Short mmCIF file of C-alpha atoms in Angstrom, two decimals:
data_model
loop_
_atom_site.label_atom_id
_atom_site.label_comp_id
_atom_site.label_asym_id
_atom_site.label_seq_id
_atom_site.Cartn_x
_atom_site.Cartn_y
_atom_site.Cartn_z
CA UNK A 230 276.24 16.47 69.91
CA UNK A 231 276.12 18.34 66.20
CA UNK A 232 279.24 18.32 64.00
CA UNK A 233 278.85 22.41 64.54
CA UNK A 234 278.81 22.37 68.12
CA UNK A 235 281.64 20.10 68.05
CA UNK A 236 283.56 22.07 65.84
CA UNK A 237 282.65 25.15 68.50
CA UNK A 238 283.74 23.60 71.76
CA UNK A 239 286.87 21.72 69.82
CA UNK A 240 288.11 24.32 67.62
CA UNK A 241 286.79 27.81 67.37
CA UNK A 242 286.30 28.47 71.00
CA UNK A 243 289.83 26.97 72.21
CA UNK A 244 291.38 29.36 69.76
CA UNK A 245 289.29 32.59 69.80
CA UNK A 246 289.62 32.43 73.95
CA UNK A 247 293.48 31.65 73.53
CA UNK A 248 293.64 34.61 70.89
CA UNK A 249 292.10 36.78 73.95
CA UNK A 250 294.67 35.71 76.21
CA UNK A 251 291.09 33.70 78.30
CA UNK A 252 291.16 31.14 80.71
CA UNK A 253 287.88 30.61 80.74
CA UNK A 254 287.66 27.02 79.26
CA UNK A 255 290.22 26.04 81.93
CA UNK A 256 288.23 27.42 84.62
CA UNK A 257 284.86 25.34 83.73
CA UNK A 258 287.69 22.24 83.52
CA UNK A 259 288.23 22.73 87.13
CA UNK A 260 284.39 23.52 87.92
CA UNK A 261 283.85 20.36 86.04
CA UNK A 262 286.35 18.65 88.00
CA UNK A 263 285.57 20.04 91.31
CA UNK A 264 281.96 19.22 91.93
CA UNK A 265 282.60 15.26 92.17
CA UNK A 266 284.59 16.50 95.18
CA UNK A 267 283.06 15.62 98.41
CA UNK A 268 280.74 17.14 100.32
CA UNK A 269 283.59 17.68 103.35
CA UNK A 270 286.04 18.59 100.99
CA UNK A 271 284.05 21.33 99.43
CA UNK A 272 283.08 22.70 103.15
CA UNK A 273 286.69 22.61 103.46
CA UNK A 274 287.16 24.76 100.34
CA UNK A 275 284.62 27.06 101.13
CA UNK A 276 285.88 27.95 104.36
CA UNK A 277 289.61 28.25 102.75
CA UNK A 278 287.94 31.01 100.85
CA UNK A 279 285.87 32.58 103.32
CA UNK A 280 288.69 32.78 105.65
CA UNK A 281 290.81 34.94 103.11
CA UNK A 282 287.36 37.18 102.47
CA UNK A 283 286.68 38.06 105.90
CA UNK A 284 290.17 39.11 106.65
CA UNK A 285 289.86 41.49 103.46
CA UNK A 286 286.44 42.57 104.52
CA UNK A 287 287.71 43.61 108.06
CA UNK A 288 290.51 45.69 106.57
CA UNK A 289 289.00 47.24 103.61
CA UNK A 290 285.55 47.47 103.78
CA UNK A 291 284.21 50.26 106.34
CA UNK A 292 280.54 48.46 106.33
CA UNK A 293 281.77 44.89 107.32
CA UNK A 294 284.51 46.42 109.80
CA UNK A 295 281.54 47.97 111.64
CA UNK A 296 279.62 44.67 111.90
CA UNK A 297 282.88 42.91 113.27
CA UNK A 298 283.02 45.57 116.13
CA UNK A 299 279.26 45.48 116.63
CA UNK A 300 279.89 41.96 117.57
CA UNK A 301 283.40 42.01 118.95
CA UNK A 302 284.97 40.20 116.91
CA UNK A 303 287.71 39.84 114.52
CA UNK A 304 288.24 37.32 111.35
CA UNK A 305 290.53 35.20 113.43
CA UNK A 306 287.37 34.39 115.95
CA UNK A 307 285.64 32.44 113.05
CA UNK A 308 287.22 28.90 112.79
CA UNK A 309 284.35 27.16 110.91
CA UNK A 310 281.62 27.76 108.73
CA UNK A 311 278.91 27.48 111.43
CA UNK A 312 281.12 30.16 113.52
CA UNK A 313 279.94 32.54 110.45
CA UNK A 314 276.52 32.22 111.35
CA UNK A 315 276.94 34.62 114.08
CA UNK A 316 278.43 37.37 111.66
CA UNK A 317 275.43 39.70 111.26
CA UNK A 318 273.65 39.52 107.88
CA UNK A 319 273.30 42.04 105.01
CA UNK A 320 270.22 43.40 103.71
CA UNK A 321 269.09 44.85 100.72
CA UNK A 322 268.78 48.63 102.15
CA UNK A 323 272.23 48.41 103.26
CA UNK A 324 273.36 47.74 99.51
CA UNK A 325 270.75 50.51 98.46
CA UNK A 326 272.19 53.06 100.98
CA UNK A 327 275.56 52.21 101.35
CA UNK A 328 277.37 50.89 98.43
CA UNK A 329 280.48 52.88 98.60
CA UNK A 330 280.59 51.74 102.78
CA UNK A 331 280.48 48.27 100.99
CA UNK A 332 283.27 48.54 98.25
CA UNK A 333 286.92 47.34 98.92
CA UNK A 334 289.15 50.64 99.63
CA UNK A 335 291.86 48.77 98.04
CA UNK A 336 289.83 48.18 95.00
CA UNK A 337 291.27 49.10 91.48
CA UNK A 338 288.03 51.18 89.67
CA UNK A 339 289.50 49.64 86.76
CA UNK A 340 288.80 45.90 88.11
CA UNK A 341 284.88 46.85 89.15
CA UNK A 342 281.73 46.45 87.29
CA UNK A 343 278.51 48.06 88.14
CA UNK A 344 275.04 45.75 87.41
CA UNK A 345 271.37 46.82 88.46
CA UNK A 346 269.49 43.87 89.71
CA UNK A 347 265.96 43.55 88.02
CA UNK A 348 263.38 45.44 90.55
CA UNK A 349 261.64 42.69 91.05
CA UNK A 350 261.42 43.11 94.91
CA UNK A 351 260.40 46.71 94.37
CA UNK A 352 263.29 48.57 93.69
CA UNK A 353 266.03 48.04 91.52
CA UNK A 354 269.24 48.16 93.19
CA UNK A 355 273.03 48.66 92.04
CA UNK A 356 276.04 45.94 93.00
CA UNK A 357 279.68 46.02 92.03
CA UNK A 358 281.51 42.78 90.82
CA UNK A 359 285.19 42.45 89.86
CA UNK A 360 286.50 41.38 86.87
CA UNK A 361 288.64 39.36 87.80
CA UNK A 362 285.84 37.31 90.15
CA UNK A 363 283.82 37.61 87.37
CA UNK A 364 285.41 35.31 85.49
CA UNK A 365 284.95 32.57 87.96
CA UNK A 366 281.18 33.34 88.31
CA UNK A 367 280.82 32.83 84.40
CA UNK A 368 283.01 29.40 84.45
CA UNK A 369 281.14 28.12 87.51
CA UNK A 370 277.64 29.34 86.03
CA UNK A 371 278.89 27.46 82.72
CA UNK A 372 279.41 24.28 84.57
CA UNK A 373 276.14 24.28 86.64
CA UNK A 374 273.91 25.22 83.66
CA UNK A 375 275.36 22.56 81.86
CA UNK A 376 274.63 19.85 84.72
CA UNK A 377 270.78 20.66 83.00
CA UNK A 378 271.93 19.84 79.37
CA UNK A 379 274.17 23.40 77.94
CA UNK A 380 276.99 23.08 76.10
CA UNK A 381 279.37 25.06 74.27
CA UNK A 382 278.22 25.07 70.67
CA UNK A 383 274.27 24.52 71.47
CA UNK A 384 271.94 26.65 69.76
CA UNK A 385 270.06 28.70 72.65
CA UNK A 386 266.88 30.55 72.79
CA UNK A 387 265.99 33.01 75.16
CA UNK A 388 262.80 34.28 76.24
CA UNK A 389 264.61 36.71 78.62
CA UNK A 390 264.32 40.45 78.73
CA UNK A 391 267.15 42.96 78.85
CA UNK A 392 267.60 44.81 82.00
CA UNK A 393 264.83 48.01 81.88
CA UNK A 394 267.44 49.78 83.44
CA UNK A 395 270.92 51.52 83.10
CA UNK A 396 273.73 53.67 85.18
CA UNK A 397 273.90 57.21 84.34
CA UNK A 398 276.44 59.34 86.42
CA UNK A 399 275.70 56.52 89.23
CA UNK A 400 272.33 56.84 89.11
CA UNK A 401 269.69 54.36 88.07
CA UNK A 402 267.49 55.24 85.14
CA UNK A 403 265.03 53.62 82.64
CA UNK A 404 266.03 52.34 79.07
CA UNK A 405 264.30 54.09 76.47
CA UNK A 406 263.38 50.35 75.12
CA UNK A 407 262.34 51.66 71.27
CA UNK A 408 265.80 54.04 70.99
CA UNK A 409 267.59 50.58 72.78
CA UNK A 410 266.13 47.87 70.11
CA UNK A 411 266.63 50.41 66.83
CA UNK A 412 269.55 52.31 67.12
CA UNK A 413 272.00 52.82 64.27
CA UNK A 414 271.62 50.08 61.33
CA UNK A 415 275.01 48.76 61.74
CA UNK A 416 274.39 48.76 65.76
CA UNK A 417 271.69 46.69 64.98
CA UNK A 418 272.95 44.23 62.77
CA UNK A 419 275.99 44.02 64.99
CA UNK A 420 274.18 42.82 67.96
CA UNK A 421 272.00 40.62 64.89
CA UNK A 422 275.30 38.51 64.15
CA UNK A 423 276.86 38.38 67.68
CA UNK A 424 273.82 36.35 68.73
CA UNK A 425 273.12 34.37 65.95
CA UNK A 426 277.03 33.54 64.98
CA UNK A 427 278.32 34.00 68.66
CA UNK A 428 281.89 32.45 69.34
CA UNK A 429 280.24 30.12 72.16
CA UNK A 430 276.51 29.45 70.92
CA UNK A 431 274.53 30.79 68.41
CA UNK A 432 271.21 32.39 70.48
CA UNK A 433 268.10 33.73 69.24
CA UNK A 434 266.44 36.09 71.98
CA UNK A 435 262.94 37.27 72.54
CA UNK A 436 261.52 40.20 74.79
CA UNK A 437 258.96 38.71 76.59
CA UNK A 438 257.50 41.76 78.03
CA UNK A 439 253.49 41.38 76.03
CA UNK A 440 253.17 37.87 74.58
CA UNK A 441 249.98 38.28 72.74
CA UNK A 442 248.63 35.64 70.60
CA UNK A 443 250.07 37.27 67.78
CA UNK A 444 253.47 37.69 69.32
CA UNK A 445 253.27 33.79 70.33
CA UNK A 446 252.30 32.83 66.91
CA UNK A 447 254.91 34.36 65.12
CA UNK A 448 257.44 33.37 67.82
CA UNK A 449 256.55 29.67 67.23
CA UNK A 450 257.64 30.00 63.33
CA UNK A 451 260.68 31.30 64.49
CA UNK A 452 261.40 28.76 66.76
CA UNK A 453 261.08 26.04 64.07
CA UNK A 454 263.14 27.55 61.66
CA UNK A 455 266.09 28.35 64.27
CA UNK A 456 265.90 24.38 65.64
CA UNK A 457 266.77 25.05 69.29
CA UNK A 458 268.85 22.95 71.21
CA UNK A 459 268.26 24.77 75.11
CA UNK A 460 265.60 26.78 75.96
CA UNK A 461 266.46 28.81 78.69
CA UNK A 462 263.10 31.35 80.48
CA UNK A 463 261.44 33.05 82.93
CA UNK A 464 258.71 30.29 84.59
CA UNK A 465 255.50 32.45 83.83
CA UNK A 466 255.96 33.65 80.23
CA UNK A 467 257.43 30.30 79.00
CA UNK A 468 254.41 28.56 80.91
CA UNK A 469 252.07 30.91 79.03
CA UNK A 470 253.73 30.48 75.74
CA UNK A 471 253.40 26.33 76.27
CA UNK A 472 249.32 27.55 77.05
CA UNK A 473 249.61 29.03 73.67
CA UNK A 474 251.25 25.85 71.75
CA UNK A 475 249.00 22.98 73.69
CA UNK A 476 245.68 25.45 72.97
CA UNK A 477 246.66 25.22 69.38
CA UNK A 478 248.00 21.96 68.99
CA UNK A 479 251.20 22.93 67.89
CA UNK A 480 254.09 20.75 67.76
CA UNK A 481 257.40 20.63 66.05
CA UNK A 482 260.03 22.37 68.83
CA UNK A 483 262.12 19.52 70.26
CA UNK A 484 265.25 20.96 72.47
CA UNK A 485 267.54 18.60 74.28
CA UNK A 486 266.46 20.60 77.56
CA UNK A 487 264.49 23.30 79.00
CA UNK A 488 265.64 25.60 81.45
CA UNK A 489 263.26 28.24 83.76
CA UNK A 490 264.38 30.29 86.72
CA UNK A 491 263.52 33.66 88.65
CA UNK A 492 259.77 32.79 89.19
CA UNK A 493 258.09 29.82 91.61
CA UNK A 494 257.53 26.75 89.24
CA UNK A 495 254.86 24.67 89.75
CA UNK A 496 254.48 21.20 89.07
CA UNK A 497 251.37 22.11 86.72
CA UNK A 498 253.69 24.09 85.23
CA UNK A 499 256.13 21.43 84.83
CA UNK A 500 254.30 19.14 83.55
CA UNK A 501 252.76 21.37 80.79
CA UNK A 502 256.07 22.12 79.49
CA UNK A 503 257.50 18.99 79.55
CA UNK A 504 254.00 17.70 77.68
CA UNK A 505 254.51 20.57 74.98
CA UNK A 506 258.20 20.44 74.68
CA UNK A 507 258.60 16.27 75.40
CA UNK A 508 261.65 16.84 76.76
CA UNK A 509 263.19 17.14 80.78
CA UNK A 510 262.43 20.59 82.60
CA UNK A 511 265.15 22.21 84.84
CA UNK A 512 264.40 24.65 87.96
CA UNK A 513 267.25 27.08 87.97
CA UNK A 514 268.04 29.63 90.86
CA UNK A 515 269.91 32.78 90.25
CA UNK A 516 270.44 36.26 91.73
CA UNK A 517 271.68 39.41 89.68
CA UNK A 518 274.46 39.89 92.80
CA UNK A 519 276.03 36.58 92.81
CA UNK A 520 275.21 34.89 89.43
CA UNK A 521 273.93 31.47 89.19
CA UNK A 522 273.13 29.76 92.80
CA UNK A 523 271.98 26.60 91.84
CA UNK A 524 270.07 24.26 89.50
CA UNK A 525 268.72 20.96 89.10
CA UNK A 526 270.73 17.77 87.51
CA UNK A 527 268.76 15.26 85.62
CA UNK A 528 267.99 13.63 89.28
CA UNK A 529 265.70 16.76 90.11
CA UNK A 530 265.71 15.93 93.79
CA UNK A 531 266.72 19.71 94.99
CA UNK A 532 269.10 22.45 93.20
CA UNK A 533 273.08 21.97 93.37
CA UNK A 534 274.50 24.95 94.70
CA UNK A 535 277.42 26.64 93.05
CA UNK A 536 279.31 25.61 96.06
CA UNK A 537 282.85 26.48 95.40
CA UNK A 538 282.16 30.32 95.03
CA UNK A 539 279.26 30.31 96.91
CA UNK A 540 278.24 29.58 100.79
CA UNK A 541 274.31 29.01 101.48
CA UNK A 542 272.30 29.60 104.90
CA UNK A 543 269.03 29.34 106.03
CA UNK A 544 267.23 31.71 108.38
CA UNK A 545 263.75 31.06 109.86
CA UNK A 546 261.13 33.87 108.35
CA UNK A 547 257.77 34.88 109.77
CA UNK A 548 256.14 31.85 108.55
CA UNK A 549 257.43 28.11 108.38
CA UNK A 550 259.81 28.65 105.77
CA UNK A 551 263.41 29.49 105.72
CA UNK A 552 265.25 32.51 103.94
CA UNK A 553 268.17 31.37 101.79
CA UNK A 554 271.09 33.74 102.66
CA UNK A 555 274.29 33.67 100.14
CA UNK A 556 277.78 34.43 100.44
CA UNK A 557 279.67 35.35 97.84
CA UNK A 558 283.74 34.02 98.38
CA UNK A 559 285.02 35.28 95.41
CA UNK A 560 283.91 38.62 95.08
CA UNK A 561 286.64 41.02 96.89
CA UNK A 562 285.79 44.41 95.04
CA UNK A 563 282.19 44.23 96.88
CA UNK A 564 281.89 41.25 99.60
CA UNK A 565 278.75 39.73 99.56
CA UNK A 566 278.37 38.58 103.37
CA UNK A 567 275.51 37.18 104.56
CA UNK A 568 273.14 38.38 102.51
CA UNK A 569 269.39 38.06 102.92
CA UNK A 570 268.02 37.20 99.69
CA UNK A 571 264.06 37.36 100.34
CA UNK A 572 264.13 33.90 98.80
CA UNK A 573 262.70 30.65 100.66
CA UNK A 574 264.01 27.42 100.45
CA UNK A 575 265.41 24.19 102.55
CA UNK A 576 268.53 22.21 102.55
CA UNK A 577 268.34 18.92 100.85
CA UNK A 578 270.24 15.95 103.13
CA UNK A 579 272.37 13.44 101.97
CA UNK A 580 274.76 13.06 98.24
CA UNK A 581 272.43 13.15 95.32
CA UNK A 582 271.85 10.06 93.45
CA UNK A 583 274.18 11.92 90.72
CA UNK A 584 277.06 11.46 92.68
CA UNK A 585 278.02 15.44 92.80
CA UNK A 586 279.22 16.29 96.29
CA UNK A 587 277.61 19.72 96.06
CA UNK A 588 274.75 20.68 98.66
CA UNK A 589 271.64 21.22 96.91
CA UNK A 590 268.58 23.61 97.91
CA UNK A 591 264.84 22.07 98.12
CA UNK A 592 261.20 23.58 98.25
CA UNK A 593 262.09 26.70 96.41
CA UNK A 594 258.71 28.30 97.08
CA UNK A 595 258.78 32.16 96.07
CA UNK A 596 259.77 34.92 97.98
CA UNK A 597 259.40 36.20 101.51
CA UNK A 598 257.30 39.22 100.32
CA UNK A 599 255.04 36.33 98.84
CA UNK A 600 254.12 35.60 102.77
CA UNK A 601 250.76 37.01 102.90
CA UNK A 602 249.85 38.49 106.25
CA UNK A 603 246.52 37.42 108.12
CA UNK A 604 244.12 39.22 110.28
CA UNK A 605 243.47 35.71 111.97
CA UNK A 606 247.09 35.13 112.49
CA UNK A 607 250.38 34.03 110.77
CA UNK A 608 251.04 34.32 107.28
CA UNK A 609 249.60 32.27 104.75
CA UNK A 610 252.27 30.81 101.66
CA UNK A 611 251.15 32.12 98.06
CA UNK A 612 251.05 28.75 96.66
CA UNK A 613 247.58 28.66 98.40
CA UNK A 614 246.75 30.47 95.19
CA UNK A 615 248.07 28.24 92.44
CA UNK A 616 244.36 26.31 92.68
CA UNK A 617 243.17 29.01 90.53
CA UNK A 618 245.18 27.22 87.49
CA UNK A 619 242.98 23.94 88.11
CA UNK A 620 239.60 26.30 87.86
CA UNK A 621 237.44 25.77 85.00
CA UNK A 622 237.82 29.06 82.55
CA UNK A 623 240.88 30.98 84.20
CA UNK A 624 243.58 31.12 81.75
CA UNK A 625 245.92 33.87 83.50
CA UNK A 626 245.28 34.95 87.14
CA UNK A 627 246.99 37.18 89.62
CA UNK A 628 246.02 38.04 93.07
CA UNK A 629 247.03 41.18 94.99
CA UNK A 630 247.04 42.04 98.32
CA UNK A 631 246.18 45.61 99.12
CA UNK A 632 245.03 45.72 102.85
CA UNK A 633 245.26 42.72 105.15
CA UNK A 634 241.41 41.94 104.75
CA UNK A 635 241.63 43.31 100.96
CA UNK A 636 242.18 41.66 97.92
CA UNK A 637 242.10 42.14 93.98
CA UNK A 638 242.04 39.19 91.69
CA UNK A 639 243.15 39.78 87.89
CA UNK A 640 241.91 36.98 85.60
CA UNK A 641 241.67 36.34 81.93
CA UNK A 642 239.15 33.86 81.08
CA UNK A 643 238.12 31.52 78.52
CA UNK A 644 234.85 30.81 76.69
CA UNK A 645 234.22 27.69 79.87
CA UNK A 646 234.45 30.83 82.75
CA UNK A 647 231.59 31.20 85.09
CA UNK A 648 231.45 33.24 88.01
CA UNK A 649 230.42 30.25 89.96
CA UNK A 650 233.76 28.42 89.41
CA UNK A 651 235.84 31.04 91.44
CA UNK A 652 233.41 30.16 94.97
CA UNK A 653 235.25 27.47 95.89
CA UNK A 654 238.08 29.68 96.16
CA UNK A 655 236.41 32.95 97.39
CA UNK A 656 235.53 30.48 100.19
CA UNK A 657 239.20 29.43 101.17
CA UNK A 658 240.72 32.80 100.86
CA UNK A 659 237.81 33.93 103.62
CA UNK A 660 238.59 30.99 105.85
CA UNK A 661 242.52 32.01 105.60
CA UNK A 662 242.33 35.40 105.44
CA UNK A 663 239.04 36.28 107.73
CA UNK A 664 235.21 35.80 106.84
CA UNK A 665 234.85 39.60 106.39
CA UNK A 666 237.78 39.77 103.82
CA UNK A 667 236.66 42.00 100.66
CA UNK A 668 237.64 40.51 97.27
CA UNK A 669 237.44 42.11 93.92
CA UNK A 670 237.37 40.32 90.64
CA UNK A 671 238.80 42.55 87.44
CA UNK A 672 238.72 40.59 84.25
CA UNK A 673 241.47 41.84 81.79
CA UNK A 674 242.50 41.04 77.94
CA UNK A 675 246.00 40.19 79.26
CA UNK A 676 247.82 40.67 82.67
CA UNK A 677 251.09 42.71 81.63
CA UNK A 678 254.27 41.85 82.84
CA UNK A 679 257.15 43.67 85.33
CA UNK A 680 259.33 45.87 84.14
CA UNK A 681 261.87 43.20 84.53
CA UNK A 682 259.79 41.03 82.04
CA UNK A 683 258.16 38.57 84.85
CA UNK A 684 254.79 37.99 85.51
CA UNK A 685 254.02 37.89 89.25
CA UNK A 686 251.13 35.73 90.15
CA UNK A 687 251.30 36.36 94.10
CA UNK A 688 251.49 39.97 95.13
CA UNK A 689 251.05 41.61 98.71
CA UNK A 690 251.23 45.52 99.45
CA UNK A 691 251.88 45.18 102.98
CA UNK A 692 255.42 45.58 104.14
CA UNK A 693 256.65 42.28 106.24
CA UNK A 694 256.68 42.62 109.84
CA UNK A 695 260.00 41.90 110.18
CA UNK A 696 260.28 42.53 113.92
CA UNK A 697 260.03 39.18 115.28
CA UNK A 698 263.00 38.21 112.49
CA UNK A 699 264.97 40.69 113.33
CA UNK A 700 264.75 40.05 117.18
CA UNK A 701 265.43 36.06 116.09
CA UNK A 702 268.69 37.33 114.54
CA UNK A 703 270.11 39.11 117.46
CA UNK A 704 269.61 36.10 119.39
CA UNK A 705 272.06 34.47 117.02
CA UNK A 706 274.76 37.70 116.67
CA UNK A 707 275.70 37.44 119.97
CA UNK A 708 279.37 38.41 120.66
CA UNK A 709 281.73 35.27 120.40
CA UNK A 710 282.89 34.28 123.48
CA UNK A 711 286.51 34.19 124.23
#
């Protein structure tokens, strides 16, 4: 750790937090200790928090009172985390349409914060967090990110976009990015000073919306001057930058770690980024509604869960994957109980070699909406199309399923591209989706990012058939006996 980072960690930050009356450092210290508890101790802690939260939700949250009544149960009927799996799940549509009924009736409005999801699943959604619970969320998130190399005082580079949405009069509207970026001279100066000389970490933040070659060349020079200790980015935006650096034979950016999230991380992407930056790449998983959920440790055998503040379950999907279901154990303002995330993964058995008792998630292979239905029956995982990365002359790609028998494939080419290079992949698509599947190839100069700054490799515009999933869920939501 540099002299500056040590000074911030041991002098300026403790002084700043004391002046604010904040206990952030104490909370972070508590999470640093609890991560070494045994899995059984952590599960006991989880259930203790869950038991209190269920009582609160039953008494003060109308939507959850309905869910309790629907299965003829009361909080006392749930005597273990296994029992809790019989409680009905919460879906995004309920969050979007019944926010008032999810907000605790005894909550102090001054203690509530409203946020907005990225909208990557199709529609941004308002959620509510308590200011008091947010302190635990921030502290636990910093602890978890610290497992992958972050620390107080280190220089951070964020290849990340600010939210393109805002809340006005209780409704979601798009932010005028140009007005936000310009603003008053004083406002821009304050933002620049706060980022560059922030109390916790000096920070350089770049909006990845365009990522043209000229922009990436400028960003490379800025990074060389800034000398980041940690890089945090969306997967595909940093991968695109790594491709640029590799093609231009650029080097000299040497962070101590790279942390990527928000999109599926493929092995070839990790390999190239590690080659370019000469450090380990760590996968991180988070949700706007709950904060950072899990992250890899140096063992990189699954992602450690923020288990002291979250409870994770897994539900079968229409494919052979399992959907991640999350419960926030600290948010009493808008409890999130058994929330269907739309993301897929599996539990990793056993204790990690690093010694932490925190449970782990494995096989983070994308979202349920990236399971593409086939007219031949069943669903095909979007990872099938990762083969495009190895096709000569394909610089970038995007696969869009418009109808069950029709695909658009957007491609950015290099000079080595030949149409015949796609033939094996076209054959594979027709083998998986039907011999008469229609495939349009579109050549583009650049594939645009989403509003939230992400880059979607695989998109299905077909609404998933959830009838079977709902039937499966109903069978596990029978009334609790006795």
